[in-house]
C-alpha positions as a printed Julia matrix, in Angstrom:
592×3 Matrix{Float64}:
 -13.19    1.5    13.13
  -9.66    2.75   12.78
  -8.72    6.41   12.65
  -7.41    8.05    9.55
  -4.1     6.69    8.41
  -1.92    9.43    6.96
  -0.26    8.06    3.83
   3.46    8.31    3.38
   3.73   10.66    0.45
   6.14    9.46   -2.19
   7.92   11.62   -4.78
   6.16   12.3    -8.04
   6.41    9.02  -10.03
   9.04    9.14  -12.73
   7.5     6.86  -15.33
   7.3     8.47  -18.78
   3.56    7.87  -18.9
   3.13    9.9   -15.73
   5.27   12.71  -17.0
   3.2    12.73  -20.17
   0.05   12.93  -18.06
   1.45   15.93  -16.11
   2.2    17.74  -19.31
  -1.26   17.01  -20.62
  -2.95   17.97  -17.36
  -0.98   21.1   -16.66
   0.91   22.35  -19.7
  -1.57   21.33  -22.38
  -4.36   23.17  -20.69
  -3.68   25.9   -18.12
  -0.12   26.65  -19.13
  -0.95   27.1   -22.77
  -3.63   29.59  -22.02
  -2.37   32.82  -20.54
  -5.37   33.99  -18.56
  -5.14   36.43  -15.67
  -5.3    33.66  -13.07
  -2.14   32.01  -14.37
  -0.18   35.1   -15.14
   1.81   33.39  -17.89
   3.35   35.08  -20.92
   2.14   33.75  -24.25
   3.61   36.18  -26.74
   7.0    36.92  -25.25
   8.61   39.97  -23.57
   6.66   42.54  -25.58
   3.4    41.42  -24.01
   3.94   43.43  -20.84
   3.62   46.56  -22.96
   0.57   45.42  -24.88
  -1.18   44.2   -21.73
  -1.27   47.81  -20.47
  -2.69   49.29  -23.65
  -6.33   50.37  -23.37
  -8.74   48.23  -25.37
 -10.01   51.09  -27.52
  -6.48   52.28  -28.26
  -5.49   48.7   -29.04
  -8.35   48.31  -31.52
  -7.43   51.66  -33.18
  -3.81   50.48  -33.52
  -4.86   47.07  -34.83
  -7.24   48.56  -37.4
  -4.43   50.88  -38.39
  -2.33   47.86  -39.38
  -0.07   47.45  -36.34
   0.64   43.69  -36.5
   1.8    43.46  -32.89
  -1.44   45.16  -31.73
  -3.43   42.81  -33.88
  -1.76   39.86  -32.18
  -2.53   41.13  -28.72
  -6.13   41.91  -29.73
  -6.41   38.35  -31.07
  -5.34   36.96  -27.76
  -7.74   39.1   -25.78
 -10.61   37.75  -27.86
  -9.23   34.19  -27.49
  -8.96   34.49  -23.69
 -11.96   36.74  -23.11
  -9.81   39.39  -21.41
 -11.78   42.62  -21.27
 -13.97   41.49  -24.12
 -16.48   38.73  -24.81
 -14.58   35.63  -25.82
 -14.74   35.18  -29.56
 -12.6    32.64  -31.4
 -13.85   34.1   -34.68
 -12.49   37.53  -33.77
  -9.29   35.93  -32.45
  -8.84   34.12  -35.75
  -9.55   37.27  -37.77
  -6.98   39.44  -35.98
  -4.32   36.73  -35.61
  -4.59   35.91  -39.36
  -4.06   39.56  -40.28
  -1.04   39.77  -37.94
   0.4    36.55  -39.29
  -0.1    37.63  -42.91
   2.0    40.67  -42.04
   4.75   38.32  -40.96
   4.39   39.04  -37.24
   5.72   36.17  -35.12
   3.34   37.04  -32.26
   0.39   36.77  -34.6
   1.62   33.43  -35.98
   1.89   32.15  -32.43
  -1.71   33.04  -31.59
  -3.03   31.65  -34.89
  -1.01   28.48  -34.34
  -2.46   28.15  -30.86
  -6.03   28.41  -32.28
  -5.26   25.76  -34.85
  -3.54   23.55  -32.32
  -6.69   23.45  -30.16
  -9.25   23.77  -32.94
 -10.67   26.98  -31.48
 -12.69   28.77  -34.12
 -10.89   26.77  -36.84
 -10.66   23.12  -37.8
  -7.89   21.59  -35.72
  -4.71   21.4   -37.77
  -1.62   20.67  -35.67
   0.65   20.33  -38.7
  -0.09   23.93  -39.68
   0.08   24.94  -36.03
   3.58   23.5   -35.71
   4.62   25.28  -38.94
   3.39   28.59  -37.52
   5.12   27.96  -34.24
   8.32   27.28  -36.09
   8.03   30.43  -38.15
   7.31   32.5   -35.04
  10.21   30.85  -33.2
  12.55   31.72  -36.02
  11.46   35.31  -35.62
  12.49   35.32  -32.0
   9.2    34.65  -30.29
  10.22   32.71  -27.09
   6.66   31.63  -26.34
   6.36   30.15  -29.82
   9.51   28.19  -29.06
   7.78   26.79  -26.02
   4.69   25.86  -28.03
   6.84   24.23  -30.7
   8.59   22.22  -28.02
   5.21   20.95  -26.86
   4.44   19.77  -30.39
   7.69   17.84  -30.48
   7.17   16.35  -27.01
   3.68   15.01  -27.89
   4.36   14.35  -31.58
   1.57   16.67  -32.65
   1.99   18.13  -36.07
   5.62   16.97  -36.14
   7.41   13.76  -35.41
   7.68   13.01  -31.7
  11.14   13.95  -30.5
  11.6    14.54  -26.8
  15.26   15.35  -27.17
  14.36   18.19  -29.53
  11.55   19.25  -27.19
  14.01   19.57  -24.29
  16.42   21.61  -26.49
  13.65   23.98  -27.46
  12.38   24.3   -23.89
  15.89   25.12  -22.73
  16.1    27.89  -25.38
  12.71   29.35  -24.36
  13.48   28.99  -20.65
  16.68   31.0   -21.08
  14.52   33.68  -22.73
  12.33   33.88  -19.62
   9.29   31.83  -20.59
   7.82   30.47  -17.35
   6.07   27.49  -18.91
   9.3    26.46  -20.63
  11.23   26.7   -17.34
   8.73   24.38  -15.72
   8.71   21.98  -18.67
  12.48   21.81  -18.76
  12.65   21.22  -15.01
  10.1    18.45  -15.23
  12.07   16.67  -17.97
  15.25   16.96  -15.93
  13.4    15.76  -12.79
  12.0    12.7   -14.55
  14.82   11.95  -16.99
  12.46   12.34  -19.92
  14.24   13.31  -23.15
  17.35   14.02  -21.16
  19.4    12.38  -18.39
  17.99   12.83  -14.88
  19.42   16.03  -13.43
  17.42   16.94  -10.33
  19.77   19.59   -9.05
  19.31   21.54  -12.28
  15.66   20.71  -12.27
  15.32   22.4    -8.85
  16.9    25.56  -10.26
  14.43   25.72  -13.13
  11.52   24.97  -10.81
  12.62   27.9    -8.66
  12.79   30.16  -11.7
   9.28   29.1   -12.84
   7.93   29.37   -9.28
   9.24   32.92   -9.07
   7.14   33.64  -12.16
   4.04   32.27  -10.48
   3.81   28.7   -11.83
   2.0    26.65   -9.11
   3.16   23.29  -10.48
   6.81   24.34  -10.12
   6.27   25.34   -6.46
   4.56   22.02   -5.87
   7.46   20.05   -7.28
   9.91   22.12   -5.23
   7.86   20.88   -2.26
   8.47   17.33   -3.39
  12.18   17.92   -3.98
  12.78   19.46   -0.53
  10.54   16.95    1.25
  12.38   13.94   -0.15
  15.85   15.3    -0.85
  15.63   15.14   -4.62
  18.29   17.42   -6.1
  18.68   19.25   -2.77
  19.4    18.35    0.82
  16.16   17.12    2.35
  14.43   19.9     4.31
  10.78   19.01    5.16
  10.08   22.43    6.55
  11.24   24.02    3.31
   9.17   21.52    1.45
   6.06   22.61    3.35
   6.86   26.23    2.62
   6.84   25.5    -1.12
   3.69   23.37   -0.8
   2.02   26.27    0.94
   3.03   28.7    -1.82
   1.72   26.36   -4.47
  -1.48   25.76   -2.5
  -2.09   29.49   -2.1
  -1.69   29.79   -5.87
  -4.36   27.15   -6.4
  -2.45   23.86   -6.81
  -4.77   21.06   -5.78
  -1.88   18.63   -5.35
  -0.14   21.07   -3.02
  -3.34   21.57   -1.05
  -3.57   17.81   -0.63
   0.03   17.7     0.61
  -0.7    20.52    3.08
  -3.5    18.35    4.45
  -1.15   15.41    4.76
   1.42   17.57    6.6
  -1.11   18.78    9.16
  -2.64   15.37    9.62
   0.75   13.77   10.32
   2.26   16.72   12.24
   5.16   16.77    9.73
   7.95   19.28    9.24
   7.45   20.89   12.65
   3.71   21.49   12.23
   1.45   20.7    15.12
  -0.85   17.8    14.32
  -4.21   19.39   13.49
  -6.94   17.35   11.82
  -9.23   20.37   11.56
  -6.63   22.23    9.48
  -5.83   19.07    7.55
  -9.46   18.68    6.7
  -9.62   22.28    5.51
  -6.81   21.69    3.01
  -8.16   18.31    1.9
 -11.56   19.81    1.33
 -10.02   22.59   -0.78
  -8.17   20.08   -2.91
 -11.25   17.88   -3.17
 -13.39   20.78   -4.39
 -10.89   21.05   -7.26
 -11.44   17.41   -8.2
  -8.54   15.76   -6.28
  -9.57   12.12   -5.84
  -7.37   11.22   -2.9
  -8.34   14.39   -1.08
 -12.0    13.44   -1.56
 -11.19   10.07   -0.04
  -9.57   11.73    2.99
 -12.64   13.99    3.49
 -14.81   10.87    3.32
 -12.69    9.16    6.0
 -12.98   12.24    8.26
 -16.8    12.15    8.0
 -16.91    8.43    8.5
 -14.78    8.29   11.63
 -15.38   11.77   13.06
 -11.8    13.04   12.6
 -11.73   16.85   12.71
 -15.55   17.14   12.62
 -18.7    15.39   13.79
 -19.08   11.82   12.45
 -21.55   11.6     9.58
 -21.75    8.28    7.76
 -24.18    9.59    5.11
 -21.82   12.41    4.13
 -18.88    9.95    4.17
 -20.76    7.81    1.69
 -21.34   10.85   -0.54
 -17.66   11.76   -0.51
 -16.66    8.16   -1.24
 -18.9     8.26   -4.27
 -17.35   11.57   -5.36
 -13.85   10.1    -5.0
 -14.9     7.04   -7.03
 -16.3     9.26   -9.75
 -12.92   11.02   -9.88
 -11.22    7.7   -10.56
  -9.98    6.91   -7.07
 -10.08    3.08   -7.15
  -9.72    2.73   -3.38
 -13.0     4.6    -2.93
 -14.79    1.53   -4.29
 -13.36   -0.6    -1.51
 -14.67    1.83    1.13
 -18.0     2.04   -0.64
 -18.12   -1.75   -0.49
 -17.31   -1.69    3.21
 -20.05    0.8     3.9
 -22.55   -1.3     1.97
 -21.44   -4.49    3.68
 -21.76   -3.13    7.21
 -24.64   -0.72    6.56
 -22.79    2.52    7.25
 -24.71    5.45    5.88
 -27.0     3.08    3.97
 -28.84   -0.17    4.42
 -26.58   -3.26    4.56
 -26.4    -4.82    1.11
 -23.95   -7.71    0.58
 -24.58   -7.77   -3.19
 -23.89   -4.02   -3.56
 -20.74   -4.43   -1.39
 -19.47   -7.29   -3.56
 -20.14   -5.21   -6.71
 -17.99   -2.34   -5.35
 -15.21   -4.7    -4.31
 -15.33   -6.22   -7.78
 -14.77   -2.83   -9.43
 -11.63   -2.25   -7.32
 -10.44   -5.78   -7.91
 -10.83   -5.58  -11.68
  -8.91   -2.28  -11.59
  -5.97   -4.17  -10.0
  -6.27   -2.79   -6.51
  -4.87   -5.42   -4.08
  -7.23   -4.34   -1.24
 -10.2    -4.69   -3.56
  -8.87   -8.07   -4.75
  -8.63   -9.26   -1.19
 -12.17   -8.11   -0.29
 -13.78   -9.46   -3.44
 -11.85  -12.73   -3.0
 -13.27  -12.98    0.54
 -16.79  -12.49   -0.8
 -16.27  -15.24   -3.36
 -14.71  -17.49   -0.73
 -17.73  -17.25    1.6
 -20.45  -16.58   -0.99
 -21.14  -13.14    0.46
 -23.21  -11.12   -2.0
 -22.05  -13.34   -4.89
 -22.18  -17.1    -5.58
 -19.26  -18.81   -3.86
 -16.3   -19.59   -6.19
 -13.42  -20.98   -4.14
 -11.09  -21.38   -7.15
 -11.49  -17.76   -8.25
 -11.4   -16.59   -4.65
  -8.08  -18.32   -4.06
  -6.63  -16.82   -7.23
  -7.66  -13.29   -6.19
  -6.45  -13.61   -2.62
  -3.07  -14.95   -3.77
  -2.75  -12.12   -6.26
  -3.61   -9.55   -3.62
  -0.92  -11.0    -1.31
   1.65  -10.94   -4.11
   0.86   -7.26   -4.67
   1.5    -6.39   -1.01
  -1.86   -7.08    0.67
  -0.36   -9.9     2.75
  -3.36  -10.27    5.07
  -5.26  -11.74    2.13
  -3.53  -15.07    2.69
  -4.75  -15.09    6.25
  -8.33  -15.16    4.94
  -7.53  -18.06    2.71
  -5.59  -20.11    5.31
  -8.4   -19.61    7.86
 -10.88  -20.86    5.27
  -8.95  -24.05    4.58
  -8.36  -24.74    8.24
 -12.03  -24.27    8.98
 -12.96  -26.54    6.11
 -10.49  -29.16    7.39
 -11.95  -29.01   10.89
 -15.46  -29.31    9.55
 -14.55  -32.37    7.5
 -12.7   -34.0    10.34
 -15.5   -33.58   12.91
 -18.62  -33.81   10.78
 -21.15  -36.55   11.43
 -19.9   -38.18    8.23
 -16.18  -37.33    8.67
 -13.93  -37.29    5.61
 -10.33  -37.55    7.05
  -8.76  -37.63    3.61
 -10.44  -34.37    2.58
  -9.57  -32.91    5.96
  -5.9   -33.77    5.47
  -5.94  -32.15    2.06
  -7.44  -28.95    3.54
  -4.99  -28.98    6.43
  -2.2   -29.15    3.91
  -3.52  -26.15    1.94
  -3.82  -24.08    5.1
  -0.42  -25.23    6.3
   1.22  -24.37    3.01
  -0.14  -20.83    3.42
   1.51  -20.6     6.84
  -1.29  -21.63    9.2
   0.63  -23.07   12.12
  -2.26  -24.93   13.74
  -3.02  -26.49   10.4
   0.65  -27.53   10.06
   0.4   -29.17   13.48
  -2.81  -31.03   12.58
  -1.33  -32.15    9.28
   1.71  -33.45   11.12
  -0.5   -35.35   13.58
  -2.44  -36.93   10.74
   0.75  -37.98    8.95
   2.26  -39.32   12.2
  -0.74  -41.5    13.08
  -1.98  -42.34    9.61
  -5.24  -40.36    9.72
  -6.68  -39.92    6.22
  -3.85  -41.9     4.67
  -0.81  -44.02    5.36
   1.48  -42.95    8.26
   4.47  -40.94    7.16
   6.69  -40.01   10.13
   9.31  -38.31    8.07
   6.76  -35.89    6.57
   5.17  -35.5     9.97
   8.54  -34.3    11.27
   8.7   -31.7     8.48
   5.3   -30.21    9.37
   5.94  -30.35   13.16
   8.98  -28.18   12.43
   6.83  -25.67   10.51
   4.51  -25.54   13.49
   7.39  -25.41   16.03
   6.27  -22.09   17.58
   3.33  -24.06   19.02
   3.72  -25.86   22.31
   2.2   -29.13   21.04
   4.62  -29.21   18.11
   7.61  -28.82   20.48
   6.48  -31.75   22.58
   5.86  -33.86   19.44
   9.32  -33.01   18.09
  10.81  -34.07   21.42
   9.04  -37.43   21.14
   9.96  -37.91   17.42
  13.67  -37.44   18.24
  13.57  -39.42   21.51
  12.02  -42.45   19.85
  13.56  -42.03   16.4
  10.23  -41.71   14.56
  10.83  -40.43   11.04
  14.33  -39.37   11.94
  17.51  -40.78   13.47
  17.17  -41.03   17.28
  18.74  -38.1    19.11
  18.27  -37.79   22.85
  20.12  -34.46   22.76
  17.68  -32.98   20.19
  14.77  -34.49   22.11
  15.97  -32.83   25.34
  16.32  -29.46   23.53
  12.63  -29.62   22.39
  11.39  -30.73   25.78
  13.21  -27.78   27.4
  11.57  -25.38   24.97
   8.15  -26.89   25.57
   8.43  -26.56   29.35
   9.66  -22.97   29.02
   6.55  -22.18   26.98
   3.96  -23.99   29.09
   3.76  -25.77   32.44
   2.51  -28.98   31.02
   2.69  -32.23   32.98
   3.78  -34.49   30.11
   6.46  -32.05   28.95
   7.85  -31.78   32.5
   7.78  -35.56   32.87
   9.67  -35.99   29.62
  12.26  -33.39   30.62
  12.62  -34.88   34.04
  13.05  -38.46   32.68
  15.83  -37.32   30.34
  17.69  -35.42   33.07
  17.27  -38.21   35.67
  18.68  -40.84   33.23
  21.22  -38.63   31.52
  19.45  -38.78   28.14
  20.76  -36.03   25.85
  22.82  -34.41   28.6
  24.91  -35.22   31.69
  22.78  -36.85   34.34
  21.21  -34.35   36.8
  19.34  -36.23   39.46
  18.15  -33.23   41.4
  16.76  -31.46   38.36
  15.22  -34.68   37.06
  13.47  -35.42   40.42
  12.28  -31.77   40.58
  10.57  -31.93   37.13
   9.14  -35.39   37.81
   7.66  -34.16   41.12
   5.99  -31.22   39.4
   4.56  -33.43   36.74
   3.41  -36.04   39.3
   1.62  -33.41   41.35
  -0.27  -32.38   38.19
  -1.46  -36.0    37.83
   0.95  -37.23   35.14
   0.7   -40.97   35.79
   4.01  -41.86   34.08
   5.73  -39.27   36.14
   4.25  -40.74   39.3
   5.48  -44.23   38.39
   8.94  -42.97   37.41
   9.23  -40.94   40.59
   8.13  -43.88   42.72
  10.6   -46.15   40.94
  13.38  -43.61   41.49
  12.7   -43.38   45.17
  12.57  -47.12   45.41
  16.04  -47.26   43.89
  17.3   -45.01   46.64
  17.32  -41.7    44.94
  16.41  -38.96   47.4
  15.97  -38.78   51.21
  15.83  -41.42   53.93
  12.1   -42.03   53.57
  12.51  -43.17   49.98
  10.57  -46.38   50.36
   7.54  -44.75   51.91
   7.48  -41.99   49.29
   8.01  -44.56   46.57
   4.99  -46.54   47.65
   2.83  -43.43   47.84
   3.62  -42.47   44.22
   3.37  -46.04   42.95
   0.01  -46.41   44.61
  -1.21  -43.22   43.06
  -0.06  -44.34   39.64
  -1.73  -47.71   40.07
  -4.97  -46.03   41.07
  -4.82  -43.99   37.87
  -4.49  -47.23   35.86
  -0.76  -47.46   35.3
  -0.25  -51.16   34.4
   3.4   -51.46   35.61
   2.57  -49.79   38.94
  -0.42  -52.1    39.38
   1.68  -55.16   38.63
   4.35  -54.04   41.05
   1.87  -53.55   43.9
   0.3   -56.95   43.23
   3.72  -58.52   43.46
   4.39  -56.76   46.77
   1.02  -57.9    48.21
   1.99  -61.52   47.38
   5.15  -61.07   49.36
   7.47  -60.27   46.54
  10.57  -58.09   46.89
  10.26  -54.35   46.56
  12.81  -54.2    43.74
């Protein structure tokens, strides 16, 4: 098994849908509610005063008709701060405050209506109340009204207007508005991308304790978005956000320690601690990393059963990749009994979700009938799709299948050469070099169909990294098979073949060309050298050619003797011309 691979973190995606999701996940929930853990202002600057007022004193002031006190009391009941949460009480006091024309009360009542807390949800009325409160100078109401415009809730969707309102609220010191404005500038949503300004608003929001802003500052400094890249500064912001409870930042801290980034010493134990913290908050990718650690024993003792549990948790959190790893565990019996059908079912989930790794694995199952009935057509479609989406190894599975099928068809008891050629072609078209070579051989010699030397040449070229293809290309050019004869091109391929492998036939072919000046200026010494090496390896044509050369007087004084030795060897090995020559000599014929 491989060790944990630390992913290369990319900047937060900028697609509008993702930005919308961030607003919904962060702003629509935690940032709308004040709550002690978030420390966000809901009712504007005056809240700091009201927050310090004793509950009994606050109730006395509210009952005495103080509209601002009524608004604060409403919020305390809404948030359960110092009192038992009661939306009914929150509605009662906020309604009294709003009836008195208090913008703070209108903001709280609008918030209750917006969420349907204690009242039927009515976002049109909520937006109206936010507008009224905003007109009365309530900065937090401006922020809430901006949210209505951004999402199109209670008013027509208008992101440009949302950005304008957030800018107004941000300038008044509302932390949530600062973050929202920065996010829009970061993503170019409702306004042109302006990351340098986004960074300034993120800093302002981070200084007010907004974890999401600190997290995005980590992104900006890590990747140089709106600022000069400074990974160490990025980690500092990630750490601040993580300490404030940001699960995304905790995940990034795990990544930083796992990869030893930004000057941190690589520390899988520390990485696991951060991943686990993020996972406990429902972070899917962090859960996946914790699962990997348990599976491969990175940062702790290996435990396949716990790995399986964490993979299931990641899958339940929507992490599609977890289904691939669950499938792998089921396939190989890690943490559970091996179950090919269960493995295929998990791979299918990932494949249907569009994950290329899942598509590759499920395609493989379909290709070989592992856990599911074999379906080669669907398998090929999935494997090709996976490759197109970046999982390039998927094609390797497919090309190996077709090559194996071709070999089976070619060498079966009832061989089917035509089917074999078709399969070789499929594998070759996917880049299988050995299949390309076999297809070329079939086309050259007419196996499974009519000979087609020109097409054979095409496929030999595609397989040209293989030694056999180089030799074949040399022969094709030397003899002019499927191409115009070119001794020079033939020599080039024979030279490449000999450089790749000490093969007797290749050395003979190269030696012949050099000895006779085929494709290059004649080089007798080099030609004789290659012929001798080939002859010593038992290449019969090399032995005959070498004997003939010595007989013609090429070489030393004992040419005739050496010539007869090589010719006799060639004849013994069945070389017809050598045998005929020796028969002629025995009958008293001339040596040449």
